[in-house]
């Protein structure tokens, strides 16, 4: 049975009828531009071939019933109960249900019609691995409620509504990158997004390289707290730098030269965080010309520099991510390796010469396991389309 047949089957068993619709929304991998989306910077993610699959139909009840196949848990809520983060029987919403509930809240806040629905969803995006499993859930439900509501918005607008759910309902002050990539992904392409203007375009992934994702299997802890602290440090740096550069609105507006001159006026920690952001935006600006020139070595070097900066300045790496990137860098065919996503655990992304990709993946998994005792998941990933009905 295919995954899709399975989901259809579980819907039938749960709700005693066929699903009216099916949709998928992918996770993402970020290739360059890490922790810069909330600083108005440039990012270069791709949607991946791992996704949340949802089967759904309008409900005849006033409440929505949702089954999370991976958790084997079912919840029921209405717009009124989610405002108190609870279900119709007054029990609290489990953590995973804050994503669909948050989407319902965000869409209703924007005045969009949100119908009660019966839905089941399953995901093969690993949770907490830096591949945006939560944005994929949010986008799947955004697309599902759009379908049932009979309204149509652009993928970017849908991404912004899902981001609002994450920021204001779930409480993580994330940027737009994850929901954008899950909404706007294009088969075979990298996505270059300007997080200030929200203009974006696709860049071809050179045909000679593969994207390899390596999951350390270490899961992040206390992420949202640490994430929000990083964001606050960037805001503090902007406030302090505005004394010298009154025209700046975000770290995006600070050149590397100005930063070098002014860093001494910042407290140590805010200075380190801001230096990462300023230099990472400069690195991401170089991505397009290097890819256009076919200079994959240069591109890989930018990825390696990004990892060092995330480790030493932004301090979001961990020993296992450092081990995984170190081993990758020593293997034949690897152009660049770095942690991807928010950090504190999860996955690395590797750019590898296509003809070496299989051998690279096997060797990386073997050596990582020998060094850490942890059995990693390593796989070659293909950029996929964004959220869609099927
Ligand atoms: C998380 C957030 C994104 C982005 C990355 C770091 O994935 O959701 O908005 O900030 O971390 O680049």
Tab-separated table of C-alpha atoms and ligand atoms in Angstrom:
chain	number	residue	atom	x	y	z
A	1	UNK	CA	0.000	0.000	0.000
A	2	UNK	CA	1.372	3.437	-0.861
A	3	UNK	CA	1.524	6.157	1.762
A	4	UNK	CA	-1.397	7.886	0.056
A	5	UNK	CA	-3.565	4.748	0.091
A	6	UNK	CA	-2.668	4.322	3.747
A	7	UNK	CA	-3.782	7.840	4.607
A	8	UNK	CA	-7.003	7.420	2.666
A	9	UNK	CA	-7.600	4.152	4.529
A	10	UNK	CA	-6.989	5.691	7.968
A	11	UNK	CA	-9.375	8.544	7.119
A	12	UNK	CA	-12.057	6.000	6.191
A	13	UNK	CA	-11.519	4.050	9.417
A	14	UNK	CA	-11.635	7.245	11.488
A	15	UNK	CA	-14.580	9.042	9.909
A	16	UNK	CA	-16.458	6.200	8.120
A	17	UNK	CA	-16.385	7.960	4.741
A	18	UNK	CA	-13.977	8.771	1.926
A	19	UNK	CA	-11.849	11.916	2.297
A	20	UNK	CA	-13.099	14.701	0.027
A	21	UNK	CA	-9.585	16.046	-0.560
A	22	UNK	CA	-5.909	15.258	-0.092
A	23	UNK	CA	-2.978	17.667	0.099
A	24	UNK	CA	0.715	17.631	0.883
A	25	UNK	CA	3.064	20.281	2.260
A	26	UNK	CA	6.820	19.662	2.280
A	27	UNK	CA	9.542	20.293	4.833
A	28	UNK	CA	12.536	22.339	3.758
A	29	UNK	CA	16.276	22.353	3.888
A	30	UNK	CA	18.129	25.641	4.056
A	31	UNK	CA	21.285	25.799	1.969
A	32	UNK	CA	22.524	29.275	2.914
A	33	UNK	CA	21.291	32.296	4.880
A	34	UNK	CA	20.796	30.935	8.400
A	35	UNK	CA	19.233	33.009	11.178
A	36	UNK	CA	18.935	35.974	8.844
A	37	UNK	CA	15.272	35.810	7.810
A	38	UNK	CA	14.164	37.723	10.923
A	39	UNK	CA	16.882	40.287	10.176
A	40	UNK	CA	15.424	41.153	6.746
A	41	UNK	CA	18.209	39.147	5.046
A	42	UNK	CA	18.406	36.785	2.077
A	43	UNK	CA	17.835	33.049	2.395
A	44	UNK	CA	18.356	30.132	0.037
A	45	UNK	CA	16.194	27.144	1.029
A	46	UNK	CA	14.562	24.381	-1.016
A	47	UNK	CA	11.396	22.407	-0.306
A	48	UNK	CA	12.307	18.726	0.169
A	49	UNK	CA	10.776	15.421	-0.829
A	50	UNK	CA	9.532	14.738	2.704
A	51	UNK	CA	6.153	16.115	3.573
A	52	UNK	CA	3.014	16.235	5.650
A	53	UNK	CA	0.122	14.444	3.929
A	54	UNK	CA	-3.406	15.392	4.888
A	55	UNK	CA	-6.769	13.836	3.991
A	56	UNK	CA	-9.787	15.965	4.855
A	57	UNK	CA	-13.466	16.711	4.367
A	58	UNK	CA	-15.935	19.283	5.686
A	59	UNK	CA	-17.382	18.224	9.077
A	60	UNK	CA	-21.096	18.152	9.779
A	61	UNK	CA	-20.377	19.048	13.411
A	62	UNK	CA	-19.505	22.530	14.715
A	63	UNK	CA	-16.090	21.319	15.818
A	64	UNK	CA	-13.094	20.162	13.802
A	65	UNK	CA	-11.740	16.656	14.515
A	66	UNK	CA	-8.118	16.010	13.703
A	67	UNK	CA	-6.123	12.810	14.016
A	68	UNK	CA	-2.318	12.921	14.016
A	69	UNK	CA	-1.322	9.528	12.645
A	70	UNK	CA	2.282	9.753	13.889
A	71	UNK	CA	1.126	10.426	17.469
A	72	UNK	CA	-1.997	8.277	17.246
A	73	UNK	CA	-3.875	11.094	18.987
A	74	UNK	CA	-7.104	12.790	18.091
A	75	UNK	CA	-8.329	16.239	19.087
A	76	UNK	CA	-11.562	18.181	18.641
A	77	UNK	CA	-11.780	21.962	18.828
A	78	UNK	CA	-13.771	25.010	17.743
A	79	UNK	CA	-12.634	28.617	17.251
A	80	UNK	CA	-14.001	29.328	20.760
A	81	UNK	CA	-12.105	26.515	22.532
A	82	UNK	CA	-8.779	27.239	20.832
A	83	UNK	CA	-8.776	30.763	22.220
A	84	UNK	CA	-8.245	29.057	25.606
A	85	UNK	CA	-5.903	26.462	24.048
A	86	UNK	CA	-8.307	23.685	24.890
A	87	UNK	CA	-10.563	21.121	23.252
A	88	UNK	CA	-14.348	20.842	23.299
A	89	UNK	CA	-14.126	18.616	26.402
A	90	UNK	CA	-11.989	21.325	28.121
A	91	UNK	CA	-8.791	19.249	28.145
A	92	UNK	CA	-5.697	21.196	27.023
A	93	UNK	CA	-4.563	20.937	23.401
A	94	UNK	CA	-1.530	18.654	23.096
A	95	UNK	CA	1.599	20.375	21.719
A	96	UNK	CA	1.237	19.058	18.151
A	97	UNK	CA	-2.362	20.368	17.941
A	98	UNK	CA	-1.223	23.951	18.515
A	99	UNK	CA	-0.148	24.040	14.848
A	100	UNK	CA	-3.535	23.290	13.249
A	101	UNK	CA	-5.295	25.276	15.985
A	102	UNK	CA	-2.886	28.178	15.400
A	103	UNK	CA	-3.671	28.131	11.694
A	104	UNK	CA	-7.415	28.154	12.408
A	105	UNK	CA	-6.878	31.103	14.768
A	106	UNK	CA	-4.703	33.018	12.277
A	107	UNK	CA	-7.119	32.550	9.367
A	108	UNK	CA	-10.124	33.574	11.488
A	109	UNK	CA	-8.223	36.653	12.758
A	110	UNK	CA	-7.721	37.683	9.131
A	111	UNK	CA	-11.455	37.443	8.503
A	112	UNK	CA	-11.229	34.370	6.275
A	113	UNK	CA	-13.979	31.775	6.305
A	114	UNK	CA	-12.807	28.733	8.295
A	115	UNK	CA	-15.066	25.662	8.113
A	116	UNK	CA	-15.163	22.810	10.602
A	117	UNK	CA	-13.216	19.869	9.184
A	118	UNK	CA	-12.482	16.224	9.718
A	119	UNK	CA	-8.868	15.527	8.943
A	120	UNK	CA	-6.095	13.051	9.447
A	121	UNK	CA	-2.455	13.822	8.737
A	122	UNK	CA	0.810	11.927	8.667
A	123	UNK	CA	4.332	13.220	8.220
A	124	UNK	CA	7.642	11.832	7.079
A	125	UNK	CA	9.479	15.047	7.946
A	126	UNK	CA	11.464	14.118	11.072
A	127	UNK	CA	10.284	16.177	14.057
A	128	UNK	CA	12.637	18.699	15.646
A	129	UNK	CA	15.359	17.943	13.093
A	130	UNK	CA	15.657	21.410	11.568
A	131	UNK	CA	13.673	20.443	8.462
A	132	UNK	CA	10.567	22.492	9.357
A	133	UNK	CA	8.196	19.732	10.321
A	134	UNK	CA	6.003	22.321	12.040
A	135	UNK	CA	5.851	24.692	9.052
A	136	UNK	CA	4.837	21.686	6.932
A	137	UNK	CA	1.934	20.937	9.301
A	138	UNK	CA	0.923	24.595	9.263
A	139	UNK	CA	1.011	24.809	5.471
A	140	UNK	CA	-0.933	21.563	5.053
A	141	UNK	CA	-3.742	22.923	7.238
A	142	UNK	CA	-3.609	26.370	5.626
A	143	UNK	CA	-4.109	24.805	2.201
A	144	UNK	CA	-6.833	22.502	3.552
A	145	UNK	CA	-8.820	25.358	5.107
A	146	UNK	CA	-8.369	27.419	1.951
A	147	UNK	CA	-9.922	24.585	-0.043
A	148	UNK	CA	-12.885	24.181	2.315
A	149	UNK	CA	-13.391	27.950	2.669
A	150	UNK	CA	-13.534	28.463	-1.093
A	151	UNK	CA	-11.138	31.421	-1.043
A	152	UNK	CA	-7.800	31.613	-2.871
A	153	UNK	CA	-4.687	33.467	-1.791
A	154	UNK	CA	-1.179	33.456	-3.241
A	155	UNK	CA	1.255	30.912	-1.766
A	156	UNK	CA	3.244	33.767	-0.191
A	157	UNK	CA	0.133	35.159	1.484
A	158	UNK	CA	-0.683	31.669	2.808
A	159	UNK	CA	2.876	31.412	4.138
A	160	UNK	CA	2.477	34.732	5.975
A	161	UNK	CA	-0.753	33.524	7.595
A	162	UNK	CA	0.961	30.315	8.724
A	163	UNK	CA	3.887	32.346	10.072
A	164	UNK	CA	1.416	34.448	12.066
A	165	UNK	CA	0.094	31.206	13.610
A	166	UNK	CA	3.627	30.193	14.601
A	167	UNK	CA	4.565	33.660	15.947
A	168	UNK	CA	1.403	34.620	17.762
A	169	UNK	CA	-0.335	31.356	18.647
A	170	UNK	CA	2.498	28.834	19.069
A	171	UNK	CA	4.784	31.589	20.406
A	172	UNK	CA	7.989	31.083	18.412
A	173	UNK	CA	9.124	34.377	16.893
A	174	UNK	CA	10.337	32.681	13.720
A	175	UNK	CA	10.954	34.395	10.395
A	176	UNK	CA	9.190	33.660	7.116
A	177	UNK	CA	11.676	31.216	5.584
A	178	UNK	CA	10.129	27.873	6.588
A	179	UNK	CA	6.528	28.599	5.674
A	180	UNK	CA	7.716	30.332	2.480
A	181	UNK	CA	9.734	27.296	1.352
A	182	UNK	CA	6.923	24.895	2.203
A	183	UNK	CA	4.412	27.081	0.318
A	184	UNK	CA	6.476	28.158	-2.699
A	185	UNK	CA	8.855	25.233	-3.364
A	186	UNK	CA	9.658	24.394	-6.984
A	187	UNK	CA	10.714	20.950	-8.170
A	188	UNK	CA	14.480	20.746	-8.736
A	189	UNK	CA	15.146	24.362	-7.703
A	190	UNK	CA	16.650	26.370	-4.887
A	191	UNK	CA	14.619	29.390	-3.776
A	192	UNK	CA	16.316	32.753	-3.221
A	193	UNK	CA	14.101	34.935	-1.027
A	194	UNK	CA	14.616	38.531	0.005
A	195	UNK	CA	12.956	38.517	3.431
A	196	UNK	CA	12.462	42.292	3.367
A	197	UNK	CA	10.704	42.779	0.027
A	198	UNK	CA	9.439	39.165	-0.085
A	199	UNK	CA	10.565	39.024	-3.712
A	200	UNK	CA	11.921	35.654	-4.669
A	201	UNK	CA	13.208	33.648	-7.578
A	202	UNK	CA	14.419	30.167	-8.262
A	203	UNK	CA	18.031	29.207	-8.848
A	204	UNK	CA	18.973	26.026	-10.605
A	205	UNK	CA	20.831	23.470	-8.559
A	206	UNK	CA	23.830	22.592	-10.736
A	207	UNK	CA	23.160	19.226	-12.357
A	208	UNK	CA	26.490	17.853	-11.157
A	209	UNK	CA	25.691	18.134	-7.442
A	210	UNK	CA	23.393	16.445	-4.936
A	211	UNK	CA	21.978	17.710	-1.689
A	212	UNK	CA	22.631	15.217	1.095
A	213	UNK	CA	20.835	15.614	4.415
A	214	UNK	CA	22.405	14.004	7.481
A	215	UNK	CA	20.349	13.720	10.660
A	216	UNK	CA	22.506	13.563	13.801
A	217	UNK	CA	19.425	12.141	15.607
A	218	UNK	CA	20.131	14.617	18.416
A	219	UNK	CA	16.985	16.606	19.120
A	220	UNK	CA	16.963	20.193	20.147
A	221	UNK	CA	15.943	21.170	23.647
A	222	UNK	CA	14.562	24.512	24.834
A	223	UNK	CA	14.717	25.656	21.231
A	224	UNK	CA	12.055	28.306	21.257
A	225	UNK	CA	13.613	30.028	24.295
A	226	UNK	CA	17.097	30.020	22.775
A	227	UNK	CA	15.706	31.051	19.387
A	228	UNK	CA	13.808	34.000	20.827
A	229	UNK	CA	16.954	35.028	22.766
A	230	UNK	CA	18.979	35.124	19.523
A	231	UNK	CA	16.344	37.289	17.954
A	232	UNK	CA	16.339	39.650	20.961
A	233	UNK	CA	20.154	39.947	20.758
A	234	UNK	CA	19.879	41.017	17.100
A	235	UNK	CA	17.263	43.624	18.021
A	236	UNK	CA	19.487	44.912	20.824
A	237	UNK	CA	22.396	45.232	18.367
A	238	UNK	CA	20.216	47.240	15.966
A	239	UNK	CA	19.119	49.595	18.762
A	240	UNK	CA	22.714	50.228	19.822
A	241	UNK	CA	24.039	50.594	16.262
A	242	UNK	CA	21.298	53.112	15.457
A	243	UNK	CA	23.186	55.627	17.635
A	244	UNK	CA	25.911	55.608	14.975
A	245	UNK	CA	23.866	54.652	11.912
A	246	UNK	CA	20.469	56.299	12.481
A	247	UNK	CA	19.107	55.181	9.098
A	248	UNK	CA	19.325	51.419	9.761
A	249	UNK	CA	16.143	49.458	10.385
A	250	UNK	CA	17.665	46.011	10.762
A	251	UNK	CA	21.028	44.248	10.539
A	252	UNK	CA	20.359	43.892	6.812
A	253	UNK	CA	21.232	47.587	6.516
A	254	UNK	CA	24.663	47.265	8.149
A	255	UNK	CA	27.643	46.680	5.849
A	256	UNK	CA	30.518	44.435	6.933
A	257	UNK	CA	32.812	47.522	6.877
A	258	UNK	CA	30.527	49.581	9.144
A	259	UNK	CA	30.148	46.606	11.441
A	260	UNK	CA	33.915	46.145	11.750
A	261	UNK	CA	34.225	49.795	12.716
A	262	UNK	CA	31.346	49.829	15.196
A	263	UNK	CA	31.411	46.393	16.827
A	264	UNK	CA	33.432	47.733	19.773
A	265	UNK	CA	30.340	49.638	20.908
A	266	UNK	CA	28.303	46.470	21.391
A	267	UNK	CA	28.270	44.117	24.392
A	268	UNK	CA	30.212	40.922	23.599
A	269	UNK	CA	27.259	38.612	23.033
A	270	UNK	CA	25.155	40.987	20.919
A	271	UNK	CA	28.321	41.735	18.921
A	272	UNK	CA	28.912	38.055	18.156
A	273	UNK	CA	25.300	37.443	17.143
A	274	UNK	CA	25.210	40.545	14.949
A	275	UNK	CA	28.522	39.731	13.264
A	276	UNK	CA	27.152	36.352	12.217
A	277	UNK	CA	24.068	37.989	10.704
A	278	UNK	CA	25.924	40.770	8.873
A	279	UNK	CA	28.486	38.352	7.399
A	280	UNK	CA	25.909	35.656	6.617
A	281	UNK	CA	23.838	38.130	4.597
A	282	UNK	CA	27.021	39.050	2.687
A	283	UNK	CA	27.688	35.331	2.066
A	284	UNK	CA	24.173	34.744	0.776
A	285	UNK	CA	24.557	37.665	-1.631
A	286	UNK	CA	27.501	35.793	-3.141
A	287	UNK	CA	25.493	32.621	-3.624
A	288	UNK	CA	23.769	33.671	-6.833
A	289	UNK	CA	26.895	34.838	-8.726
A	290	UNK	CA	28.832	31.736	-7.613
A	291	UNK	CA	26.046	29.411	-8.749
A	292	UNK	CA	25.637	31.309	-12.027
A	293	UNK	CA	29.358	31.057	-12.690
A	294	UNK	CA	29.176	27.334	-11.891
A	295	UNK	CA	31.664	27.941	-9.086
A	296	UNK	CA	30.482	25.202	-6.751
A	297	UNK	CA	33.731	25.209	-4.831
A	298	UNK	CA	33.155	28.834	-3.878
A	299	UNK	CA	29.554	28.064	-2.983
A	300	UNK	CA	30.658	25.142	-0.795
A	301	UNK	CA	33.201	27.379	0.912
A	302	UNK	CA	30.391	29.795	1.819
A	303	UNK	CA	28.483	26.892	3.372
A	304	UNK	CA	31.524	25.841	5.410
A	305	UNK	CA	32.050	29.413	6.615
A	306	UNK	CA	28.397	29.564	7.572
A	307	UNK	CA	28.798	26.515	9.831
A	308	UNK	CA	31.842	27.955	11.608
A	309	UNK	CA	29.965	31.199	12.170
A	310	UNK	CA	26.859	29.430	13.512
A	311	UNK	CA	29.112	27.416	15.828
A	312	UNK	CA	31.410	30.160	17.124
A	313	UNK	CA	29.429	33.393	16.831
A	314	UNK	CA	25.756	32.464	16.874
A	315	UNK	CA	26.389	29.481	19.186
A	316	UNK	CA	23.596	27.284	17.873
A	317	UNK	CA	25.636	24.182	17.000
A	318	UNK	CA	26.299	21.137	19.203
A	319	UNK	CA	29.111	18.531	19.313
A	320	UNK	CA	27.213	16.059	17.095
A	321	UNK	CA	26.553	18.661	14.356
A	322	UNK	CA	30.234	19.645	14.498
A	323	UNK	CA	31.294	15.989	14.240
A	324	UNK	CA	28.949	15.399	11.287
A	325	UNK	CA	30.279	18.430	9.363
A	326	UNK	CA	33.910	17.619	10.188
A	327	UNK	CA	33.575	14.055	8.866
A	328	UNK	CA	31.681	15.282	5.772
A	329	UNK	CA	34.418	17.783	4.986
A	330	UNK	CA	37.028	15.018	4.988
A	331	UNK	CA	35.147	12.841	2.473
A	332	UNK	CA	35.684	12.797	-1.274
A	333	UNK	CA	33.222	14.815	-3.365
A	334	UNK	CA	32.013	17.123	-0.562
A	335	UNK	CA	31.941	20.829	-1.501
A	336	UNK	CA	30.322	22.144	1.653
A	337	UNK	CA	28.694	20.955	4.876
A	338	UNK	CA	26.885	22.834	7.603
A	339	UNK	CA	24.086	22.617	10.110
A	340	UNK	CA	20.722	23.541	8.645
A	341	UNK	CA	17.740	25.238	10.298
A	342	UNK	CA	17.662	26.733	13.759
A	343	UNK	CA	20.392	24.418	15.143
A	344	UNK	CA	20.932	22.939	18.640
A	345	UNK	CA	20.723	19.466	17.051
A	346	UNK	CA	18.974	18.065	13.999
A	347	UNK	CA	20.457	17.880	10.531
A	348	UNK	CA	23.370	18.986	8.433
A	349	UNK	CA	23.090	19.818	4.739
A	350	UNK	CA	25.872	18.758	2.408
A	351	UNK	CA	26.580	19.720	-1.171
A	352	UNK	CA	28.185	16.724	-2.833
A	353	UNK	CA	29.439	15.874	-6.316
A	354	UNK	CA	26.645	13.712	-7.732
A	355	UNK	CA	28.858	10.784	-8.716
A	356	UNK	CA	30.099	10.545	-5.097
A	357	UNK	CA	26.746	11.068	-3.364
A	358	UNK	CA	25.964	7.409	-2.590
A	359	UNK	CA	29.468	6.600	-1.428
A	360	UNK	CA	29.586	9.817	0.577
A	361	UNK	CA	26.292	9.040	2.338
A	362	UNK	CA	27.379	5.534	3.330
A	363	UNK	CA	30.798	6.640	4.551
A	364	UNK	CA	29.356	9.590	6.489
A	365	UNK	CA	26.815	7.386	8.281
A	366	UNK	CA	29.435	4.768	9.117
A	367	UNK	CA	32.053	7.155	10.460
A	368	UNK	CA	29.518	9.214	12.418
A	369	UNK	CA	28.249	6.075	14.106
A	370	UNK	CA	31.788	4.927	14.895
A	371	UNK	CA	32.619	8.259	16.523
A	372	UNK	CA	29.387	8.961	18.402
A	373	UNK	CA	27.641	5.610	18.844
A	374	UNK	CA	24.528	7.163	17.282
A	375	UNK	CA	22.968	5.664	14.130
A	376	UNK	CA	22.250	8.637	11.831
A	377	UNK	CA	19.830	8.949	8.928
A	378	UNK	CA	21.631	10.107	5.791
A	379	UNK	CA	19.786	10.578	2.517
A	380	UNK	CA	20.013	12.264	-0.840
A	381	UNK	CA	17.249	14.842	-1.131
A	382	UNK	CA	15.592	16.367	-4.196
A	383	UNK	CA	14.006	19.829	-4.196
A	384	UNK	CA	10.228	19.429	-4.470
A	385	UNK	CA	7.134	21.497	-5.173
A	386	UNK	CA	5.488	23.476	-2.414
A	387	UNK	CA	2.162	22.759	-0.723
A	388	UNK	CA	-0.403	21.398	-3.161
A	389	UNK	CA	-3.639	19.463	-3.483
A	390	UNK	CA	-3.415	16.130	-5.237
B	1	LIG	C1	13.867	28.309	12.155
B	1	LIG	C2	12.879	29.431	11.876
B	1	LIG	C3	13.230	30.170	10.592
B	1	LIG	C4	14.701	30.582	10.572
B	1	LIG	C5	15.596	29.409	10.941
B	1	LIG	C6	17.052	29.820	11.092
B	1	LIG	O1	13.742	27.315	11.184
B	1	LIG	O2	11.572	28.950	11.801
B	1	LIG	O3	12.387	31.276	10.433
B	1	LIG	O4	14.922	31.687	11.394
B	1	LIG	O5	15.204	28.800	12.161
B	1	LIG	O6	17.546	30.287	9.880
